[in-house]
PDB file of N, CA, C and O in Angstrom:
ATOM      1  N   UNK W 446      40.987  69.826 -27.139  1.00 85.00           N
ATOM      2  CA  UNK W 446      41.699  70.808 -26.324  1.00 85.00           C
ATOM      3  C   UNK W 446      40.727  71.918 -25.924  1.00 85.00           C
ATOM      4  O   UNK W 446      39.799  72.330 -26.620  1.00 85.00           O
ATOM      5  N   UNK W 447      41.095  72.376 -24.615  1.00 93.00           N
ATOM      6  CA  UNK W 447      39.945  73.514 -24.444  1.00 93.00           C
ATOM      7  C   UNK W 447      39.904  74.595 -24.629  1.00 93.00           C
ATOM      8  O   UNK W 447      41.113  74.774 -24.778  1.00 93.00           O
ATOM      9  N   UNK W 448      39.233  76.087 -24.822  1.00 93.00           N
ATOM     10  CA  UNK W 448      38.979  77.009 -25.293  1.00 93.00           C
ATOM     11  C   UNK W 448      40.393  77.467 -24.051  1.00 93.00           C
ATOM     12  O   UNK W 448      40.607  77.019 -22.925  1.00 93.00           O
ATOM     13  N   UNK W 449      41.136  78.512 -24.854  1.00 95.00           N
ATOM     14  CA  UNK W 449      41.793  79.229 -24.266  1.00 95.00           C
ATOM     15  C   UNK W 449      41.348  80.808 -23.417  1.00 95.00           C
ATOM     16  O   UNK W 449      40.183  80.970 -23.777  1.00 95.00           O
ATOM     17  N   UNK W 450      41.586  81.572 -22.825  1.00 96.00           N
ATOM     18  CA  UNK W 450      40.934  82.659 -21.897  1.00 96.00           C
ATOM     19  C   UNK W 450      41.702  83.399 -22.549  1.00 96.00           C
ATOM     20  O   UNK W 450      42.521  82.745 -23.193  1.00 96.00           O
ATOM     21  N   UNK W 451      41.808  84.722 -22.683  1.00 97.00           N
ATOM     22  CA  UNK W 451      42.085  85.621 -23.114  1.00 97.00           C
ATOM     23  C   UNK W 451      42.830  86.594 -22.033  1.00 97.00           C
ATOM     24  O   UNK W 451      41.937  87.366 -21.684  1.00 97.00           O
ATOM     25  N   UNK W 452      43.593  86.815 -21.584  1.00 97.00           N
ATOM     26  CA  UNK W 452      44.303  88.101 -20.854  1.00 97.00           C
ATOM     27  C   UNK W 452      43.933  89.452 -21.298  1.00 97.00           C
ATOM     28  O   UNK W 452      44.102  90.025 -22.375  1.00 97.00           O
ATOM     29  N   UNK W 453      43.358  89.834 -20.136  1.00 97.00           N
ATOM     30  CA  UNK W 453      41.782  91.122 -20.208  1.00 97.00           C
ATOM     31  C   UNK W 453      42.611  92.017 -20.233  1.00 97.00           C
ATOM     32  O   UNK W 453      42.313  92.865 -21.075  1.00 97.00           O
ATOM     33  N   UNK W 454      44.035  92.347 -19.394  1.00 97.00           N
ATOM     34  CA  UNK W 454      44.726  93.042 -19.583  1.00 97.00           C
ATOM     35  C   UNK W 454      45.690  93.433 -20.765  1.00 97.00           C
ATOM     36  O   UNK W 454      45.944  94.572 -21.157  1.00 97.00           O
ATOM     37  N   UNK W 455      46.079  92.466 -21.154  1.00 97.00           N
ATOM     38  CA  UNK W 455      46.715  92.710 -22.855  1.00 97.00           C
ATOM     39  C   UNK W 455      45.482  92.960 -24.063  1.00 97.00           C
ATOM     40  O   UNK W 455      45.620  93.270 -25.246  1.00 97.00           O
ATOM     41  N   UNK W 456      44.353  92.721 -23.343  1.00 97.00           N
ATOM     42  CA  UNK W 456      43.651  92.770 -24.672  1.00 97.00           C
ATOM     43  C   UNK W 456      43.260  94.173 -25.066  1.00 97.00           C
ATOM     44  O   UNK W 456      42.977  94.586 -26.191  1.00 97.00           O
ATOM     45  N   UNK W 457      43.309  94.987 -23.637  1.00 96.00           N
ATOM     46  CA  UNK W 457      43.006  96.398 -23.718  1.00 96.00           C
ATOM     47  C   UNK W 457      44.239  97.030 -24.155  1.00 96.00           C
ATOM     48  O   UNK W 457      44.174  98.018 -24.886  1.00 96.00           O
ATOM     49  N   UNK W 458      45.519  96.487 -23.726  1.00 97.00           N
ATOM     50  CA  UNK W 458      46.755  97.078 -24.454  1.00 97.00           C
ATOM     51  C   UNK W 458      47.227  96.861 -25.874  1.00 97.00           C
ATOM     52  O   UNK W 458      48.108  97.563 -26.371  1.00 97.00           O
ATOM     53  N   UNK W 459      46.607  95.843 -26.539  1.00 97.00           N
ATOM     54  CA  UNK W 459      47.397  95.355 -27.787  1.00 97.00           C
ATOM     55  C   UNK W 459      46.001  94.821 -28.918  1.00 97.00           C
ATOM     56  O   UNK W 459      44.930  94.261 -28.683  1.00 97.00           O
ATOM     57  N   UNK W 460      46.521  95.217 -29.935  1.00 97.00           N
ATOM     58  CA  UNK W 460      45.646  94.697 -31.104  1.00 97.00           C
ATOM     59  C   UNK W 460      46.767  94.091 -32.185  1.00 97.00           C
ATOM     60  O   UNK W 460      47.979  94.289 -32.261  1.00 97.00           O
ATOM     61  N   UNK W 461      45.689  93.111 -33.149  1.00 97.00           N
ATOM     62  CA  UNK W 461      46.734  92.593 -34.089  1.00 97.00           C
ATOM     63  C   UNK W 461      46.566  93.330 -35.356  1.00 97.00           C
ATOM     64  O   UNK W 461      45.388  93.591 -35.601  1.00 97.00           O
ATOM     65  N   UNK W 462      47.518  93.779 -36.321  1.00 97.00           N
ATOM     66  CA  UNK W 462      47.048  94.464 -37.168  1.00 97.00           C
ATOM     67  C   UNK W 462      46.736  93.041 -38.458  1.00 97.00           C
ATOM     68  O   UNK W 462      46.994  91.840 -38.376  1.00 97.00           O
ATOM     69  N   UNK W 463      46.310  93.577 -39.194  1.00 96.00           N
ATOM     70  CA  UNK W 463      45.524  92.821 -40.924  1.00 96.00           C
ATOM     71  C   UNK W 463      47.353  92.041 -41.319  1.00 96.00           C
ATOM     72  O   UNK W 463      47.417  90.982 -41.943  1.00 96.00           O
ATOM     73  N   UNK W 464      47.940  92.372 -41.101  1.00 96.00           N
ATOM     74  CA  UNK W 464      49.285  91.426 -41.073  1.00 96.00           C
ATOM     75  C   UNK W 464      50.053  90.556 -40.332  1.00 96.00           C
ATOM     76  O   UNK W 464      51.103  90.031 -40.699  1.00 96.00           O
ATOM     77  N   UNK W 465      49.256  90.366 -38.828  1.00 96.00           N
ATOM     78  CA  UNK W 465      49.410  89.596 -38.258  1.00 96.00           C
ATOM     79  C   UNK W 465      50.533  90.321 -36.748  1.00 96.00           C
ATOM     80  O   UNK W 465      50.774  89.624 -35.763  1.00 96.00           O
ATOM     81  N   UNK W 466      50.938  91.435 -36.864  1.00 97.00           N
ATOM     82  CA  UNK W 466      51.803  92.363 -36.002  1.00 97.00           C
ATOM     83  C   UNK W 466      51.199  92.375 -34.966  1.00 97.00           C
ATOM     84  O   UNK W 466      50.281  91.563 -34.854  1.00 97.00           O
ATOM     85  N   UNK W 467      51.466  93.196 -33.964  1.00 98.00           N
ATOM     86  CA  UNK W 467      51.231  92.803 -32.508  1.00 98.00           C
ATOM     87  C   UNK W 467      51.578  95.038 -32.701  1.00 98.00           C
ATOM     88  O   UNK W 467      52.631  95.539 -33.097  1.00 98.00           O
ATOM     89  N   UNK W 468      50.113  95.932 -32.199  1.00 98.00           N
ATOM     90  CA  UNK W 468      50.161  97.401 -32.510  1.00 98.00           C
ATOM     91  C   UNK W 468      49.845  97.646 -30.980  1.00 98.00           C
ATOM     92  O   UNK W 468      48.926  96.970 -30.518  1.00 98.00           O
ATOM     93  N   UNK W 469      50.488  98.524 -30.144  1.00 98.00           N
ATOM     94  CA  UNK W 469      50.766  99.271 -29.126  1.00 98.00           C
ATOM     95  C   UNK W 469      50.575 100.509 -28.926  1.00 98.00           C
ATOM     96  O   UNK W 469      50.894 101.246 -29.859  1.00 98.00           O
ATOM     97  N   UNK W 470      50.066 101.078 -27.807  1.00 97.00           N
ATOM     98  CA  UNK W 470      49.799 102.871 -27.773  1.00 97.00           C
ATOM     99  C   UNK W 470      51.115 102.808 -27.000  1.00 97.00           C
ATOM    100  O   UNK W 470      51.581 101.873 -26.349  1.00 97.00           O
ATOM    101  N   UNK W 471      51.765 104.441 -27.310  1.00 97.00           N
ATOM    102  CA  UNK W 471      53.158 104.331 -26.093  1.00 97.00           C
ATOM    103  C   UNK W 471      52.941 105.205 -24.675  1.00 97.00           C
ATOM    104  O   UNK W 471      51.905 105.683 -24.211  1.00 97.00           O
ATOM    105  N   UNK W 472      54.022 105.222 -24.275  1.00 96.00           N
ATOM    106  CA  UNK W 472      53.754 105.478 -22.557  1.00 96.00           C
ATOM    107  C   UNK W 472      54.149 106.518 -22.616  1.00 96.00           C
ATOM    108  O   UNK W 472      54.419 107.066 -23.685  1.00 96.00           O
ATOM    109  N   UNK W 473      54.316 107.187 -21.190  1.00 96.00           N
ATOM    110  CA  UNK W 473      54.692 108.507 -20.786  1.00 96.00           C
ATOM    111  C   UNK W 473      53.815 109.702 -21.296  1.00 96.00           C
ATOM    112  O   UNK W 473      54.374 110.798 -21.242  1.00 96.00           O
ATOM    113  N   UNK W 474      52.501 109.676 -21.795  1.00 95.00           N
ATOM    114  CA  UNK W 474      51.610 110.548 -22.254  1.00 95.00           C
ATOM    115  C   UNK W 474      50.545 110.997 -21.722  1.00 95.00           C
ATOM    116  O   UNK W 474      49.822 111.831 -22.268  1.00 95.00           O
ATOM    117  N   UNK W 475      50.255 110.277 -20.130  1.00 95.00           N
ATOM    118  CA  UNK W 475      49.510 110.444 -19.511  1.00 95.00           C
ATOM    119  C   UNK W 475      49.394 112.115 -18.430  1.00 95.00           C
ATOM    120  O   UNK W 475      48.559 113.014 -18.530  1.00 95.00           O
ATOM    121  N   UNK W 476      50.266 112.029 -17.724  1.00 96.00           N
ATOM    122  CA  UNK W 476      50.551 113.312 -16.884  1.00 96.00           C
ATOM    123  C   UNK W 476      51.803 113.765 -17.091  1.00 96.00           C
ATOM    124  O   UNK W 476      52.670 113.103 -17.661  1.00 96.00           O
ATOM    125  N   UNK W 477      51.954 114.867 -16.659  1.00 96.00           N
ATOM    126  CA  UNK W 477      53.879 115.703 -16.376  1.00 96.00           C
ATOM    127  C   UNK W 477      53.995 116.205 -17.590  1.00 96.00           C
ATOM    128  O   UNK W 477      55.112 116.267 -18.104  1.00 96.00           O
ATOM    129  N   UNK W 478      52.768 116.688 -18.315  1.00 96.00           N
ATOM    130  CA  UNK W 478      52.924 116.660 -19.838  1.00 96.00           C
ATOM    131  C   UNK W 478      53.788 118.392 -20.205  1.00 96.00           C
ATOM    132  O   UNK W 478      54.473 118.656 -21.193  1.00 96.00           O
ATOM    133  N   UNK W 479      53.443 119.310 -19.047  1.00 97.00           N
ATOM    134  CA  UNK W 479      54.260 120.668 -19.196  1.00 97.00           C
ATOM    135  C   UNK W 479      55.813 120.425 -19.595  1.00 97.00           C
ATOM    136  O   UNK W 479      56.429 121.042 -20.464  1.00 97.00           O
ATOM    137  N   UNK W 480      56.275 119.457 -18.821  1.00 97.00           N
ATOM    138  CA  UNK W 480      58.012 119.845 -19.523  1.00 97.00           C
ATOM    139  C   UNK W 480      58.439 119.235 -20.586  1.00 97.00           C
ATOM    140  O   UNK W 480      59.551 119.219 -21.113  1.00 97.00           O
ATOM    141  N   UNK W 481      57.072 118.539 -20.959  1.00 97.00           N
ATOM    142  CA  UNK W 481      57.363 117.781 -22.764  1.00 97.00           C
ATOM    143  C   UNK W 481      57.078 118.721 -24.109  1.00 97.00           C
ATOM    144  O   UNK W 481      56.305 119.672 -24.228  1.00 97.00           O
ATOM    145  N   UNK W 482      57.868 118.191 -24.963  1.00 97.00           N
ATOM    146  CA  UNK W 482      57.554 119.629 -25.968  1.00 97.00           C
ATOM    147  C   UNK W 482      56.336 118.733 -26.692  1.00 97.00           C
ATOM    148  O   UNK W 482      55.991 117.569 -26.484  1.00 97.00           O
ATOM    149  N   UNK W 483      55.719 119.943 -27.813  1.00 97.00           N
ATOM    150  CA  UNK W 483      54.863 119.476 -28.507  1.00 97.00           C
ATOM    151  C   UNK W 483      55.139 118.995 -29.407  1.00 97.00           C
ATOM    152  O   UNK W 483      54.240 118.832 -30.232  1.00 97.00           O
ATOM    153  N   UNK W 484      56.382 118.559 -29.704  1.00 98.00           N
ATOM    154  CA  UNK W 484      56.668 117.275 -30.786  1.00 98.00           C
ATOM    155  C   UNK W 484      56.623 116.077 -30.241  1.00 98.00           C
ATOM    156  O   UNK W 484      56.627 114.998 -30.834  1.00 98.00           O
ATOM    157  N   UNK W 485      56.570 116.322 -28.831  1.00 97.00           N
ATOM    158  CA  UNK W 485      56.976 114.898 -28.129  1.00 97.00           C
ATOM    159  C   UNK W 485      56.011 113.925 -27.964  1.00 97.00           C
ATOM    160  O   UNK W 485      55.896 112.722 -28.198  1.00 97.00           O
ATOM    161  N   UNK W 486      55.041 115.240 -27.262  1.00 97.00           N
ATOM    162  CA  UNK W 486      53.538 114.959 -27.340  1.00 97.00           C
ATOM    163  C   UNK W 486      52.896 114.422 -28.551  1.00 97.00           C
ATOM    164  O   UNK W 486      52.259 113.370 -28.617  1.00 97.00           O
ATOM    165  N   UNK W 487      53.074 115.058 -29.277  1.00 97.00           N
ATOM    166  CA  UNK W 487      52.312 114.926 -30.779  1.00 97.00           C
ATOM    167  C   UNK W 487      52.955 113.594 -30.929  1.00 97.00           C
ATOM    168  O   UNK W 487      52.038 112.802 -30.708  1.00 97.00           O
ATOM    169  N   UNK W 488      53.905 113.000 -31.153  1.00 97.00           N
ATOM    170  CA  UNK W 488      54.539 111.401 -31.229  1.00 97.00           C
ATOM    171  C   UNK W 488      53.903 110.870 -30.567  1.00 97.00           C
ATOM    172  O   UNK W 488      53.007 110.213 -31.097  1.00 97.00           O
ATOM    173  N   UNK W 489      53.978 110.863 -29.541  1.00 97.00           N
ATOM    174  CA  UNK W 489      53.265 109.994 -28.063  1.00 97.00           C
ATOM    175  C   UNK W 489      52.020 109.463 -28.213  1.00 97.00           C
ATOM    176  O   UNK W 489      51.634 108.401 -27.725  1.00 97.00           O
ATOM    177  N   UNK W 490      51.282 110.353 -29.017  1.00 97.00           N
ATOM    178  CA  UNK W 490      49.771 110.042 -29.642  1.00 97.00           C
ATOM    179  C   UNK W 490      49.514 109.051 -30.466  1.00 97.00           C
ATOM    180  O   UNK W 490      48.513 108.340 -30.543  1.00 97.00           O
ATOM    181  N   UNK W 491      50.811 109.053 -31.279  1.00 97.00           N
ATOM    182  CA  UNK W 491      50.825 107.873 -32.291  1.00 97.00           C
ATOM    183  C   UNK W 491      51.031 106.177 -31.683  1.00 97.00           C
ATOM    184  O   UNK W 491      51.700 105.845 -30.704  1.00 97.00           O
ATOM    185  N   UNK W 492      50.397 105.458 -32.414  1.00 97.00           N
ATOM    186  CA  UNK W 492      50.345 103.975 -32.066  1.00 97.00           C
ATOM    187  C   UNK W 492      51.863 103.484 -32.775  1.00 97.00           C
ATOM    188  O   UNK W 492      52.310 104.110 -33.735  1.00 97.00           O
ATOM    189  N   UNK W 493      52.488 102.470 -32.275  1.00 97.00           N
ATOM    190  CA  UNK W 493      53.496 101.741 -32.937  1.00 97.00           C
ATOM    191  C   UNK W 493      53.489 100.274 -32.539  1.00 97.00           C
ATOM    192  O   UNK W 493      52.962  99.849 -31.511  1.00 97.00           O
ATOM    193  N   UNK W 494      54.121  99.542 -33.447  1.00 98.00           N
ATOM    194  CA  UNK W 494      54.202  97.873 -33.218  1.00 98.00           C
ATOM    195  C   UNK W 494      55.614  97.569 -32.425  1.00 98.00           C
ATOM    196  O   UNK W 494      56.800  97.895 -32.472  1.00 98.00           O
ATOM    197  N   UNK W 495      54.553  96.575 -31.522  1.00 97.00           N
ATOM    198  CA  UNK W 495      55.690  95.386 -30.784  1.00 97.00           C
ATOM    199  C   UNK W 495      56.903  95.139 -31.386  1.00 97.00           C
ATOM    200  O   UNK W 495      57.024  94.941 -32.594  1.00 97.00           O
ATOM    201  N   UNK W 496      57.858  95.142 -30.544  1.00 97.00           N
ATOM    202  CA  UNK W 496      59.199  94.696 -31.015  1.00 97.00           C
ATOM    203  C   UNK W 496      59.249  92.908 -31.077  1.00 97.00           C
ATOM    204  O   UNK W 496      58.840  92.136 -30.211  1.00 97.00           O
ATOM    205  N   UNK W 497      59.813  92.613 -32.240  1.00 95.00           N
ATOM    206  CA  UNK W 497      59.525  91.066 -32.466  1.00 95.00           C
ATOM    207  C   UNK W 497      59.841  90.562 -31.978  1.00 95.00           C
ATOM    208  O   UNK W 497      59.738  89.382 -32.312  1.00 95.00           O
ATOM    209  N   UNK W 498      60.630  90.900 -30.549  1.00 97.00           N
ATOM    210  CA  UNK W 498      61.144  89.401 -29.439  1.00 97.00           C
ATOM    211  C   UNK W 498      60.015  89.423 -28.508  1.00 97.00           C
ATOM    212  O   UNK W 498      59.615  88.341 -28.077  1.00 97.00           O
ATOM    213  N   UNK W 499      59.521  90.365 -28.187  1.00 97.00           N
ATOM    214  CA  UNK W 499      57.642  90.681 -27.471  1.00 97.00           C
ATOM    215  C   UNK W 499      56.731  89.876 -28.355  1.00 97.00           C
ATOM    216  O   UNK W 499      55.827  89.235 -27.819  1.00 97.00           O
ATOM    217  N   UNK W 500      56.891  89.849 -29.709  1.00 97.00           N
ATOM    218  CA  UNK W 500      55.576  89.966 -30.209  1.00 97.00           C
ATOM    219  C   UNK W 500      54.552  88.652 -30.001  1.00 97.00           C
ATOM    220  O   UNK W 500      53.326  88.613 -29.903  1.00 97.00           O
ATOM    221  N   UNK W 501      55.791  87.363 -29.967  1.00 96.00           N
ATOM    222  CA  UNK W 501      54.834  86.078 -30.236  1.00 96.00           C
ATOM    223  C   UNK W 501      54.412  85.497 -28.635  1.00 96.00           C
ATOM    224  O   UNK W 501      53.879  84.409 -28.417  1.00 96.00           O
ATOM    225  N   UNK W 502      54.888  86.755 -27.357  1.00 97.00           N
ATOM    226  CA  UNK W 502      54.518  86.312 -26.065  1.00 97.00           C
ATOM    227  C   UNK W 502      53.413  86.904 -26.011  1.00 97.00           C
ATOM    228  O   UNK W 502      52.555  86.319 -25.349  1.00 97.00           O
ATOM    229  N   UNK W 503      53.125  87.874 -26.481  1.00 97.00           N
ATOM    230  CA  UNK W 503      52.155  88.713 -26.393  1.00 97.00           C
ATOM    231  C   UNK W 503      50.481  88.098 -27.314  1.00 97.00           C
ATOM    232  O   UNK W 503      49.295  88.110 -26.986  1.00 97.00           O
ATOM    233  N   UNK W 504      51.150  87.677 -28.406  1.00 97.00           N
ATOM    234  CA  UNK W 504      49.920  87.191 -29.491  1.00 97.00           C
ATOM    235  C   UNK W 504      49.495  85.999 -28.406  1.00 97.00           C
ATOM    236  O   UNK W 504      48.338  86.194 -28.034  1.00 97.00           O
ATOM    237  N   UNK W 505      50.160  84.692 -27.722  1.00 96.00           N
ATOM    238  CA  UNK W 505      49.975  84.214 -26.583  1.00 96.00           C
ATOM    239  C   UNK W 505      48.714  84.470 -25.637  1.00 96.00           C
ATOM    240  O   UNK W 505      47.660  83.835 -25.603  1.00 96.00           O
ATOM    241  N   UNK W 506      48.956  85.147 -25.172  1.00 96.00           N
ATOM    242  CA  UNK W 506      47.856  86.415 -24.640  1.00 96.00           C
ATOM    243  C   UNK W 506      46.768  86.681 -24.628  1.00 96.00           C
ATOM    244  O   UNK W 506      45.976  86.774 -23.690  1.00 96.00           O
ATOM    245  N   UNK W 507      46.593  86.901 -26.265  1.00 96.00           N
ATOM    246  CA  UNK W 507      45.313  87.418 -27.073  1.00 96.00           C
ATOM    247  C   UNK W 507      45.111  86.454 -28.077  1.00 96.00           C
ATOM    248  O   UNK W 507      44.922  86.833 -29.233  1.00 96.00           O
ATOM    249  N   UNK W 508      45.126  85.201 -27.778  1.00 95.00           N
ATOM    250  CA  UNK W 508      44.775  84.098 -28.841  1.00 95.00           C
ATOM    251  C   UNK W 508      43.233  83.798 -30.122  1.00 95.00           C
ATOM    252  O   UNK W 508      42.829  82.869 -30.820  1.00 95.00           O
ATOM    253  N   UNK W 509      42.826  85.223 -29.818  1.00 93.00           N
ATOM    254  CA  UNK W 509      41.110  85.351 -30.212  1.00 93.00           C
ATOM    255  C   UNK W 509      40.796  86.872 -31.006  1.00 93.00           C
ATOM    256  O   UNK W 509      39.791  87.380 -31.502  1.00 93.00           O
ATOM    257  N   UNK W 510      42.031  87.234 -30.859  1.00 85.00           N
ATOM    258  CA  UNK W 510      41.976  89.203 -31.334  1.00 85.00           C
ATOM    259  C   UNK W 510      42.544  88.841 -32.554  1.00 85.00           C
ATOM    260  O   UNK W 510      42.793  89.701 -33.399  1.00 85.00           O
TER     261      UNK W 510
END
């Protein structure tokens, strides 16, 4: 069977963690950041994992990460 390609675009969005999870940065943190409070912000910074009906389309994806 042949080497699979990797999706350049998920690979910059998603890593697998040491347990096999599927870890995500979240959205809305980029601009418009004045009418967000600084708790919101401060969350936004944080990384969180794929929801498990995403996760095994996504590992798909990144068959090499």
């Amino acid at each position: 069977m042949p080497k699979l390609k990797t999706h350049r675009g998920a690979a910059k969005r998603f890593s697998i963690t040491a347990k096999g999870k599927v870890k995500r940065s979240k959205a809305f943190a980029s601009h418009i950041l004045t009418k967000k409070t600084t708790k919101r912000k401060r969350n936004l910074r944080k990384s969180t994992l794929v929801h498990s009906a995403n996760a095994s389309a996504i590992k798909r994806l990144i068959p090499y990460l």
